[in-house]
XYZ file of C-alpha atoms in Angstrom:
636
model
C -48.300 6.423 16.332
C -46.924 8.138 12.928
C -42.829 8.280 12.774
C -41.234 11.973 13.417
C -39.321 13.326 10.841
C -35.887 14.074 11.064
C -37.288 17.372 12.214
C -40.176 17.543 14.813
C -40.475 15.115 17.422
C -43.093 12.884 18.434
C -46.208 14.573 20.221
C -45.231 12.593 23.462
C -41.363 12.358 23.954
C -39.633 9.726 26.521
C -36.725 11.169 27.955
C -36.208 10.337 31.888
C -33.500 12.504 32.076
C -34.847 16.177 32.346
C -37.401 18.520 32.702
C -38.957 19.028 29.321
C -41.433 21.871 27.942
C -43.915 21.862 25.535
C -43.174 19.400 22.167
C -40.674 17.952 23.257
C -38.544 20.567 23.792
C -35.764 21.328 27.274
C -35.830 24.038 29.296
C -32.066 24.226 28.788
C -31.348 26.080 25.549
C -29.356 29.141 25.020
C -26.348 29.899 26.465
C -26.444 26.977 28.158
C -26.645 24.706 25.515
C -23.816 26.209 24.047
C -21.334 25.853 26.483
C -22.009 22.639 26.629
C -21.681 22.020 23.309
C -18.678 23.632 23.160
C -17.766 21.162 26.102
C -18.788 18.266 24.237
C -16.254 19.026 21.133
C -12.986 18.649 23.469
C -11.469 15.605 22.189
C -10.646 12.308 23.233
C -13.322 11.917 26.285
C -13.629 8.760 27.768
C -17.449 6.670 27.508
C -16.926 7.375 31.374
C -17.367 10.714 30.635
C -20.707 10.770 28.146
C -22.603 8.696 30.227
C -24.427 11.207 31.918
C -27.771 11.577 32.754
C -29.216 13.260 29.946
C -30.977 11.132 27.771
C -32.770 11.343 24.518
C -35.371 9.523 21.896
C -34.352 8.358 18.498
C -37.533 7.109 16.371
C -35.972 4.290 12.972
C -38.326 3.496 10.357
C -41.899 3.776 9.081
C -42.727 1.915 12.261
C -41.466 5.001 14.095
C -38.946 2.104 16.565
C -38.050 3.855 19.652
C -34.465 3.598 20.867
C -33.339 6.195 23.781
C -28.968 6.422 24.222
C -26.967 9.105 26.166
C -27.681 12.568 24.674
C -23.998 12.639 24.894
C -22.099 10.304 23.705
C -24.503 10.450 20.588
C -23.680 13.820 20.002
C -20.333 13.751 20.397
C -20.165 11.005 17.614
C -22.507 13.371 15.633
C -22.402 16.255 14.123
C -25.346 15.897 13.330
C -27.215 15.031 16.160
C -24.801 17.633 17.632
C -26.402 20.563 15.611
C -29.956 19.285 16.544
C -30.274 18.815 19.843
C -27.465 21.631 21.163
C -29.656 24.131 19.168
C -29.323 27.228 20.700
C -32.716 28.141 20.422
C -34.697 24.877 20.922
C -33.680 22.015 23.095
C -34.467 19.315 21.211
C -34.932 15.408 23.226
C -36.091 13.169 19.871
C -35.120 12.791 16.713
C -36.704 11.229 13.548
C -35.083 8.622 11.172
C -37.893 7.347 9.258
C -36.389 6.363 6.318
C -33.622 3.970 7.659
C -33.909 0.220 9.002
C -33.651 -0.271 12.827
C -31.586 -3.035 12.324
C -28.750 -0.544 11.049
C -29.825 1.880 13.926
C -28.679 -1.271 16.690
C -25.501 -2.082 15.107
C -24.961 2.397 15.264
C -25.850 1.990 18.967
C -23.754 -1.081 19.655
C -21.028 0.730 18.340
C -21.206 4.196 20.225
C -21.239 1.968 23.520
C -18.072 -0.941 22.809
C -16.857 1.245 19.961
C -16.475 -2.410 18.195
C -18.287 -3.773 15.092
C -19.248 -7.730 14.418
C -16.575 -9.239 11.639
C -19.252 -10.758 9.588
C -18.666 -14.606 8.618
C -20.370 -14.661 5.737
C -20.850 -12.423 2.791
C -25.146 -11.696 3.449
C -23.788 -9.902 6.613
C -21.664 -7.120 4.863
C -25.285 -5.864 3.660
C -26.056 -4.787 6.921
C -22.268 -3.111 7.886
C -23.126 -0.950 4.224
C -26.435 -0.184 5.873
C -24.384 1.303 9.076
C -22.141 2.657 7.017
C -24.469 4.894 4.909
C -26.571 5.991 7.792
C -22.677 6.785 9.781
C -22.202 8.437 6.725
C -26.187 10.597 7.516
C -25.368 11.646 10.636
C -21.787 12.221 9.739
C -20.515 10.026 12.464
C -16.529 9.973 10.733
C -15.596 7.627 13.373
C -18.006 4.930 12.528
C -17.499 4.829 8.817
C -13.751 4.364 9.012
C -14.820 1.486 11.407
C -17.195 0.159 8.844
C -14.712 0.756 5.658
C -11.771 -1.211 7.249
C -14.025 -4.125 8.766
C -15.703 -4.650 5.189
C -11.377 -4.369 3.249
C -11.032 -6.950 6.261
C -13.630 -9.095 5.572
C -12.890 -9.092 1.512
C -9.360 -9.527 1.987
C -9.552 -12.933 4.504
C -11.951 -14.453 2.964
C -9.821 -13.279 -0.749
C -13.037 -12.294 -2.169
C -13.733 -9.135 -3.479
C -17.458 -6.763 -3.594
C -19.656 -8.434 -5.641
C -20.911 -5.524 -8.199
C -24.460 -5.428 -6.128
C -22.642 -4.268 -3.212
C -21.014 -1.921 -5.275
C -23.746 -0.831 -7.441
C -25.859 -0.037 -4.127
C -23.107 1.751 -2.561
C -22.279 3.432 -6.087
C -26.488 4.760 -5.851
C -25.943 6.392 -2.148
C -23.092 7.638 -2.682
C -20.923 10.537 -3.790
C -17.847 10.277 -5.327
C -14.266 10.043 -3.333
C -16.764 7.849 -1.136
C -14.190 6.312 0.984
C -16.425 2.824 0.722
C -16.598 3.541 -2.703
C -13.046 4.178 -3.004
C -12.215 0.857 -1.119
C -14.550 -1.119 -3.331
C -13.799 0.363 -7.015
C -10.413 -0.595 -5.966
C -10.897 -4.144 -5.138
C -12.474 -4.590 -8.109
C -9.921 -3.037 -10.244
C -6.853 -5.459 -9.114
C -10.059 -8.205 -9.985
C -10.857 -7.202 -12.958
C -7.282 -6.776 -13.775
C -5.690 -10.439 -12.664
C -8.478 -12.228 -14.463
C -8.451 -13.613 -17.119
C -11.477 -12.283 -18.807
C -14.562 -9.920 -17.392
C -17.024 -12.258 -16.203
C -20.610 -11.269 -18.117
C -22.225 -9.241 -15.263
C -19.665 -6.922 -15.051
C -18.820 -6.698 -18.469
C -23.112 -5.625 -19.012
C -22.615 -3.239 -16.068
C -19.638 -0.802 -17.293
C -20.933 -0.423 -20.752
C -24.033 0.281 -19.188
C -22.381 2.594 -16.206
C -19.919 4.110 -17.601
C -18.992 6.362 -14.698
C -17.589 3.180 -12.953
C -15.429 2.300 -15.989
C -14.041 5.850 -15.688
C -13.558 5.343 -11.896
C -11.893 1.385 -12.032
C -9.553 3.371 -14.705
C -8.780 6.065 -12.075
C -7.722 3.423 -9.551
C -4.967 1.555 -11.859
C -3.749 5.243 -12.629
C -3.702 5.283 -8.622
C -1.617 2.743 -9.056
C 1.686 4.408 -10.176
C 3.113 1.452 -13.048
C 5.946 2.763 -14.117
C 5.639 2.822 -17.845
C 7.889 -0.155 -18.500
C 6.049 -2.007 -15.985
C 2.744 -2.234 -18.584
C 2.736 -3.850 -21.867
C 3.127 -1.699 -25.069
C 0.936 -2.511 -27.692
C 2.949 -0.060 -29.714
C 6.075 -2.122 -29.726
C 3.824 -5.215 -30.932
C 1.105 -7.609 -30.219
C 0.252 -7.389 -26.851
C -2.027 -10.091 -25.904
C -2.711 -8.985 -22.193
C -0.833 -10.059 -18.881
C -2.340 -11.365 -15.552
C 1.264 -10.361 -13.702
C 3.428 -7.340 -14.368
C 6.524 -7.505 -16.452
C 9.550 -7.390 -14.414
C 11.977 -3.847 -14.570
C 15.222 -3.552 -12.836
C 15.322 -3.245 -8.936
C 17.825 -0.262 -9.518
C 15.442 2.072 -11.112
C 12.603 1.538 -8.032
C 11.411 3.989 -4.877
C 14.652 1.953 -2.437
C 17.348 3.387 -5.754
C 19.371 0.349 -4.854
C 21.643 -1.529 -6.962
C 20.948 -4.813 -7.950
C 23.091 -7.631 -9.004
C 21.737 -10.640 -9.337
C 18.230 -10.357 -9.441
C 15.354 -8.096 -11.685
C 12.181 -7.037 -9.801
C 8.745 -7.198 -10.244
C 6.286 -4.920 -8.464
C 2.800 -6.778 -7.446
C 0.161 -5.811 -5.877
C 0.208 -6.757 -1.816
C -2.481 -9.446 -0.658
C -2.582 -8.521 3.260
C -1.768 -6.170 5.869
C -2.274 -2.692 3.348
C -2.782 -0.802 5.993
C 0.906 -1.575 7.296
C 1.648 -0.563 4.075
C 2.931 -3.963 2.867
C 4.784 -4.699 -0.674
C 5.148 -7.537 -2.992
C 7.782 -8.242 -5.274
C 9.012 -10.805 -7.133
C 13.097 -11.417 -7.521
C 14.468 -13.145 -10.562
C 17.516 -14.142 -10.010
C 19.801 -15.481 -12.249
C 19.969 -15.423 -15.649
C 21.104 -19.493 -15.185
C 22.177 -21.482 -18.306
C 21.414 -24.675 -17.683
C 23.572 -27.338 -19.580
C 21.219 -29.830 -21.236
C 20.693 -33.823 -19.931
C 22.313 -36.842 -21.843
C 20.310 -39.371 -21.087
C 17.393 -38.743 -18.376
C 18.431 -35.641 -16.457
C 21.592 -33.817 -15.263
C 21.103 -31.430 -12.205
C 23.036 -28.512 -12.320
C 23.524 -26.341 -8.948
C 23.817 -23.190 -9.123
C 24.886 -20.395 -5.921
C 24.832 -17.100 -5.014
C 26.158 -16.310 -2.295
C 25.271 -12.887 -1.844
C 21.489 -13.000 -3.241
C 19.409 -9.987 -3.237
C 16.801 -9.873 -0.450
C 13.767 -7.930 -0.742
C 13.951 -5.720 2.260
C 15.916 -5.092 5.279
C 14.588 -4.579 8.503
C 11.253 -6.032 8.008
C 8.735 -8.962 8.264
C 8.190 -11.233 5.837
C 4.404 -12.608 5.475
C 4.027 -14.654 2.587
C 7.100 -16.087 -0.042
C 6.676 -18.798 -2.996
C 9.533 -19.440 -5.597
C 9.244 -20.477 -9.354
C 11.363 -20.775 -12.323
C 10.620 -18.694 -15.758
C 12.127 -19.172 -19.395
C 14.658 -16.506 -20.257
C 10.875 -14.572 -21.547
C 9.457 -14.389 -18.278
C 7.001 -17.447 -19.304
C 6.016 -20.569 -16.738
C 9.075 -23.180 -16.800
C 8.289 -26.596 -16.053
C 8.790 -30.381 -16.397
C 6.085 -30.016 -19.465
C 8.488 -27.526 -20.971
C 11.936 -29.544 -20.235
C 12.560 -27.703 -16.847
C 12.747 -29.202 -13.597
C 13.223 -26.877 -10.574
C 14.416 -29.666 -8.585
C 15.270 -27.587 -5.380
C 15.818 -24.207 -4.388
C 17.045 -23.040 -0.743
C 17.369 -19.672 1.200
C 19.715 -19.315 4.106
C 19.978 -16.180 6.493
C 23.371 -15.138 6.825
C 22.269 -12.680 9.973
C 20.716 -15.639 12.127
C 21.564 -18.910 13.668
C 19.549 -21.977 12.524
C 17.463 -24.011 15.521
C 17.979 -27.408 14.674
C 21.424 -27.413 12.784
C 24.048 -24.709 13.852
C 26.720 -25.160 11.234
C 28.465 -22.060 10.410
C 29.124 -20.553 8.431
C 25.190 -21.829 6.476
C 23.043 -19.513 8.587
C 19.485 -20.153 9.364
C 17.416 -22.205 6.856
C 14.693 -20.489 6.060
C 12.656 -21.131 2.965
C 12.825 -23.612 0.764
C 11.010 -25.487 -2.466
C 10.773 -28.453 -4.603
C 9.336 -28.415 -7.946
C 5.387 -28.524 -6.233
C 6.490 -24.906 -5.811
C 4.558 -24.002 -2.330
C 3.509 -21.219 -1.027
C 4.777 -20.506 2.209
C 1.758 -18.325 3.679
C 3.454 -16.655 7.255
C 0.620 -15.285 7.870
C -2.586 -17.649 7.723
C -3.783 -15.448 4.374
C -3.673 -12.342 6.954
C -5.524 -13.560 9.922
C -2.209 -14.291 12.080
C -0.152 -10.961 12.459
C 3.013 -13.468 12.065
C 6.230 -13.223 10.464
C 10.234 -14.063 10.024
C 11.851 -10.841 10.685
C 14.869 -10.244 8.294
C 17.357 -7.123 9.895
C 19.403 -4.848 8.639
C 22.255 -7.515 8.471
C 20.510 -9.778 6.462
C 21.785 -11.503 3.932
C 20.831 -14.439 1.733
C 22.582 -17.250 0.384
C 20.811 -19.163 -2.471
C 21.337 -22.226 -3.737
C 18.872 -23.742 -6.476
C 19.646 -27.109 -8.564
C 17.639 -27.152 -12.002
C 17.806 -30.230 -14.733
C 16.718 -29.594 -18.488
C 15.312 -32.202 -19.915
C 15.903 -30.888 -23.414
C 18.955 -31.772 -26.257
C 20.060 -27.500 -25.736
C 20.920 -25.249 -23.370
C 18.230 -23.564 -21.296
C 18.601 -19.853 -20.190
C 16.031 -19.817 -17.037
C 15.730 -17.676 -13.839
C 14.536 -18.853 -10.215
C 11.865 -16.430 -8.969
C 10.638 -15.629 -5.451
C 8.159 -13.810 -4.630
C 8.259 -12.083 -1.224
C 5.436 -10.348 0.863
C 6.003 -7.993 3.484
C 5.557 -5.049 5.621
C 7.678 -2.832 6.882
C 9.878 -3.543 10.810
C 8.279 -5.565 12.881
C 5.289 -3.942 14.590
C 4.879 -4.266 18.160
C 1.835 -7.356 18.102
C 3.567 -9.455 15.247
C 3.983 -13.255 16.413
C 7.742 -13.215 15.359
C 8.163 -16.805 13.453
C 10.856 -19.372 13.889
C 11.919 -21.557 11.085
C 12.455 -25.653 12.175
C 14.206 -27.568 9.616
C 13.306 -31.382 10.140
C 15.686 -33.007 8.087
C 15.854 -37.169 7.438
C 19.266 -37.151 6.553
C 20.032 -35.035 9.884
C 22.731 -32.546 10.338
C 26.001 -35.031 10.131
C 25.198 -37.770 7.125
C 25.444 -36.306 3.818
C 22.300 -38.500 2.300
C 20.106 -41.669 2.554
C 20.357 -43.787 0.021
C 17.541 -45.820 -0.478
C 16.826 -49.682 0.655
C 17.912 -52.310 -1.838
C 16.244 -55.134 -0.225
C 12.657 -54.920 -2.325
C 12.259 -52.262 -4.509
C 8.831 -53.090 -4.645
C 8.058 -53.344 -0.904
C 6.915 -49.698 0.545
C 9.796 -48.256 2.935
C 10.558 -45.950 5.612
C 13.074 -43.289 6.356
C 13.192 -41.868 9.636
C 15.221 -38.827 11.040
C 17.039 -40.787 14.367
C 18.447 -37.993 16.176
C 14.707 -36.384 17.166
C 14.690 -32.840 17.597
C 14.286 -30.952 20.771
C 12.277 -28.026 20.941
C 13.413 -24.799 22.574
C 10.051 -22.758 22.567
C 6.410 -23.316 22.326
C 4.505 -21.478 19.452
C 1.749 -22.292 17.091
C 3.029 -23.286 13.502
C 1.657 -21.070 11.281
C 2.001 -23.192 8.605
C 4.410 -26.036 7.844
C 5.650 -27.541 4.606
C 6.652 -30.414 2.886
C 9.168 -31.836 0.035
C 9.877 -35.546 -0.733
C 10.971 -37.247 -4.395
C 9.585 -39.155 -6.557
C 8.633 -42.037 -5.485
C 6.976 -41.294 -2.005
C 3.491 -41.451 -0.474
C 3.462 -39.295 2.269
C 6.083 -37.455 5.074
C 5.311 -37.863 8.708
C 5.927 -35.467 11.670
C 5.527 -37.285 14.921
C 6.460 -35.769 18.385
C 6.816 -37.131 21.952
C 6.910 -36.129 25.976
C 7.355 -38.186 29.214
C 4.095 -36.527 30.104
C 2.125 -39.082 27.768
C 4.907 -42.108 28.798
C 6.398 -41.282 25.557
C 3.567 -42.189 22.913
C 4.209 -41.208 19.597
C 1.662 -38.779 18.449
C 1.493 -37.241 14.564
C 1.353 -33.781 14.769
C 1.523 -33.279 10.514
C 1.287 -35.725 7.637
C 2.199 -34.759 3.771
C 0.802 -36.748 1.263
C 2.241 -35.647 -2.028
C 0.253 -35.431 -5.215
C 1.054 -36.624 -8.345
C 0.318 -34.872 -11.907
C -1.730 -32.735 -10.527
C -1.443 -30.739 -13.689
C 0.437 -31.084 -17.077
C 2.842 -29.040 -16.154
C 4.151 -31.872 -14.116
C 3.872 -34.508 -16.738
C 7.195 -35.556 -18.839
C 6.259 -34.251 -22.442
C 5.339 -37.052 -24.650
C 5.242 -39.294 -21.713
C 1.086 -39.978 -22.990
C 0.666 -39.200 -19.253
C 2.606 -42.483 -17.999
C 5.177 -40.520 -15.827
C 3.747 -38.570 -13.474
C 5.673 -36.442 -10.327
C 5.247 -34.788 -7.139
C 3.275 -31.817 -8.711
C 1.917 -30.892 -4.825
C 2.770 -31.353 -0.960
C -0.417 -29.729 1.014
C 0.938 -27.759 4.094
C -0.279 -28.111 7.829
C -0.893 -26.394 10.357
C -0.605 -26.693 14.296
C 1.594 -26.812 17.660
C 5.061 -27.188 18.935
C 5.766 -27.421 22.573
C 8.969 -26.533 24.649
C 10.651 -29.959 25.133
C 9.680 -32.409 23.248
C 10.877 -34.546 20.892
C 9.857 -33.611 17.111
C 11.071 -37.110 14.647
C 10.474 -37.009 11.028
C 9.717 -39.650 8.662
C 9.314 -40.385 4.886
C 7.745 -43.380 2.922
C 8.652 -44.133 -0.660
C 6.609 -47.155 -2.133
C 8.617 -47.368 -5.870
C 5.816 -49.991 -6.909
C 3.056 -47.285 -6.638
C 5.422 -44.087 -7.907
C 8.580 -44.656 -9.887
C 12.082 -43.774 -8.285
C 14.425 -41.552 -9.421
C 17.854 -43.407 -10.497
C 21.839 -42.212 -11.028
C 23.141 -42.908 -14.602
C 24.428 -46.405 -14.520
C 21.229 -47.365 -13.246
C 21.523 -47.071 -9.371
C 18.937 -44.917 -7.434
C 19.333 -41.523 -6.665
C 19.088 -40.219 -2.915
C 16.211 -39.577 -1.156
C 14.435 -36.732 0.475
C 12.395 -36.121 3.162
C 12.385 -32.332 4.946
C 9.209 -30.786 6.414
C 10.260 -26.587 7.183
C 7.618 -25.845 9.823
C 7.353 -22.286 10.449
C 6.302 -21.571 14.753
C 5.110 -18.148 15.730
C 6.272 -17.944 18.940
C 4.796 -17.689 21.935
C 5.534 -14.409 24.027
C 8.565 -14.878 26.345
C 10.459 -17.410 24.431
C 12.381 -15.412 22.615
C 13.178 -11.584 22.457
C 12.277 -10.573 19.183
C 14.338 -7.901 16.782
C 13.728 -3.912 18.203
C 11.224 -2.932 15.941
C 12.759 -0.390 12.976
C 11.690 1.186 9.866
C 12.149 -0.856 7.236
C 14.500 0.106 4.367
C 13.427 -1.824 1.409
C 16.372 -2.631 -0.614
C 16.107 -5.402 -3.017
C 19.935 -5.760 -3.053
C 20.568 -4.331 0.257
C 22.844 -7.219 1.136
C 25.376 -7.168 -1.898
C 28.829 -7.137 -2.313
C 30.244 -3.809 -1.885
C 31.427 -4.046 -5.776
C 30.058 -2.224 -8.822
C 31.267 -6.112 -10.535
C 27.569 -8.811 -9.860
C 28.531 -11.668 -8.067
C 28.453 -14.698 -11.097
C 26.109 -18.093 -10.008
C 28.424 -21.400 -10.444
C 27.246 -24.305 -11.864
C 28.276 -27.602 -10.521
C 28.009 -31.578 -11.933
C 29.543 -34.707 -12.464
C 33.162 -34.542 -11.155
C 32.263 -30.032 -9.822
C 35.257 -28.322 -8.905
C 36.351 -28.755 -5.644
C 35.610 -25.087 -4.587
C 32.491 -25.423 -5.234
C 31.892 -28.441 -3.005
C 33.940 -26.401 -0.051
C 32.037 -24.000 -0.324
C 28.592 -25.661 -0.186
C 29.666 -28.096 1.877
C 27.870 -27.221 4.915
C 24.503 -26.508 2.772
C 24.433 -29.538 1.088
C 24.646 -31.421 4.233
C 21.835 -29.665 6.050
C 19.488 -29.905 3.343
C 20.278 -33.546 2.719
C 20.948 -32.243 -1.146
C 23.744 -34.372 -1.870
C 22.947 -35.509 -5.483
C 25.692 -33.552 -7.184
C 28.042 -35.928 -9.215
C 24.710 -37.399 -10.043
C 23.427 -37.983 -13.428
C 19.485 -38.711 -13.400
C 17.879 -41.000 -15.667
């Protein structure tokens, strides 16, 4: 049977819901049809209201594949079909879509009755969603169009990918300007090309052929509304390119907050764009690090009131870094070493070591610079909440291997969303440390430096809550071979079970190799995070394995071994009913919201061998909590 066109019903339409006239026309028309259309256009119709006895036939594709659907349901969602079926002169009972794919219409029908779209698990399924989108646009189904755009956007975000060229070209060839799917894809491609090291050849060729696509990408970048000082200016000198926007002063951002100890760089957020997410890089400092005398000197810098990225907000991602004074990347290969950085939140209590006045230890990083992903790449609606009273204390330890003083900034990237959405899980940080809460340090065993040795956290931690471990990060010093979290419970006969095992990587890239060492001195370059679960009343312990026969240890100036570290920072997305989460509120992003009420910036203090008693007193509790008691030591 030949398929009907878009306006002429087939000779033998199938309609089980009412009386038909000739040529598939119902006897109901005129005034009754107009009243029915007016009734249908009332908002907020439930599915039950739309499942009436009247059915219509839709014939799809060149073969005329027939689909029978509820007339009121499909007319409620489609302006085109509402006009067709509620025509006041004729009462149509069928409609033809000869140029469309039946597979796409099947997905449309599924959405009609469930208001959901299947989330694609592989790239080829995106093609089906694009076909549904174009069909929805043709039938003027705005609800389905929006859901398609949101689903495709979520697919690329969740998988950390970008639209392929052929997908963009397909949408361009079938849509007009200002199309939402086109705008989403072009905006994504603009970010991909801006942050990339180079333009892929197939994109280069396409942009040369399609000038409109190139123009739209430029317009998408313009819509980011970048500050003028954040964009390199070739008129001021040679500009070789950039992969991250250069820093701007905090006081000139939209928040109009005055910075006291950090510059801010606005970055493009990766997750939860629909929740008005933001990403910023705060550059703390500058810090002037004294040179080492023999091997290396640990200089400790403390900001008692470090800038926060926001208040009344939920942090979803964080990562630390180190930069030279000119903003370039700093690491061991350039004679600088981010030995350690830690943040505590003075507005919260630590779940493991509630020792005032340190607050809650919620972020830390060694030179491995592991990203703290609290939302599992956008797949988990979870994060660490900062209320309006949040205040940061930052302690950083930096090693300078050069013979002259070096000026650096400690950087931390934060991604966050305003407030705390009601469907987000509150993340609680749990700091496990082989040094325990009361011991200032763990000294290496000197019985046999060539034999492996295990160091334990001797006081198990009793979890007072249950939840999913969205991420756990580990930190060790050179010489470590493993860091392990174990648990035991009476229900399992106190059997010890492994929760997470971290294996450090040494010299994973040239930045983690001593300059001039001919690749013979490799340092810890990565410690892969893990996930799992923490359960109320189970006991958790931490062990660190060191083998100096495999990896050389850190040493003190006199040749003795430096204190060891073994830290696991576990982030638990709490189950419902564990703790009452802070109330949701509107974020007030102010990168200096917790600064002292003074126009004078608090100056960082540097501590070394024989440091002041004042520094030791102010940082004593912090150092106890972290197990960083290397003050007064020179590394060789």
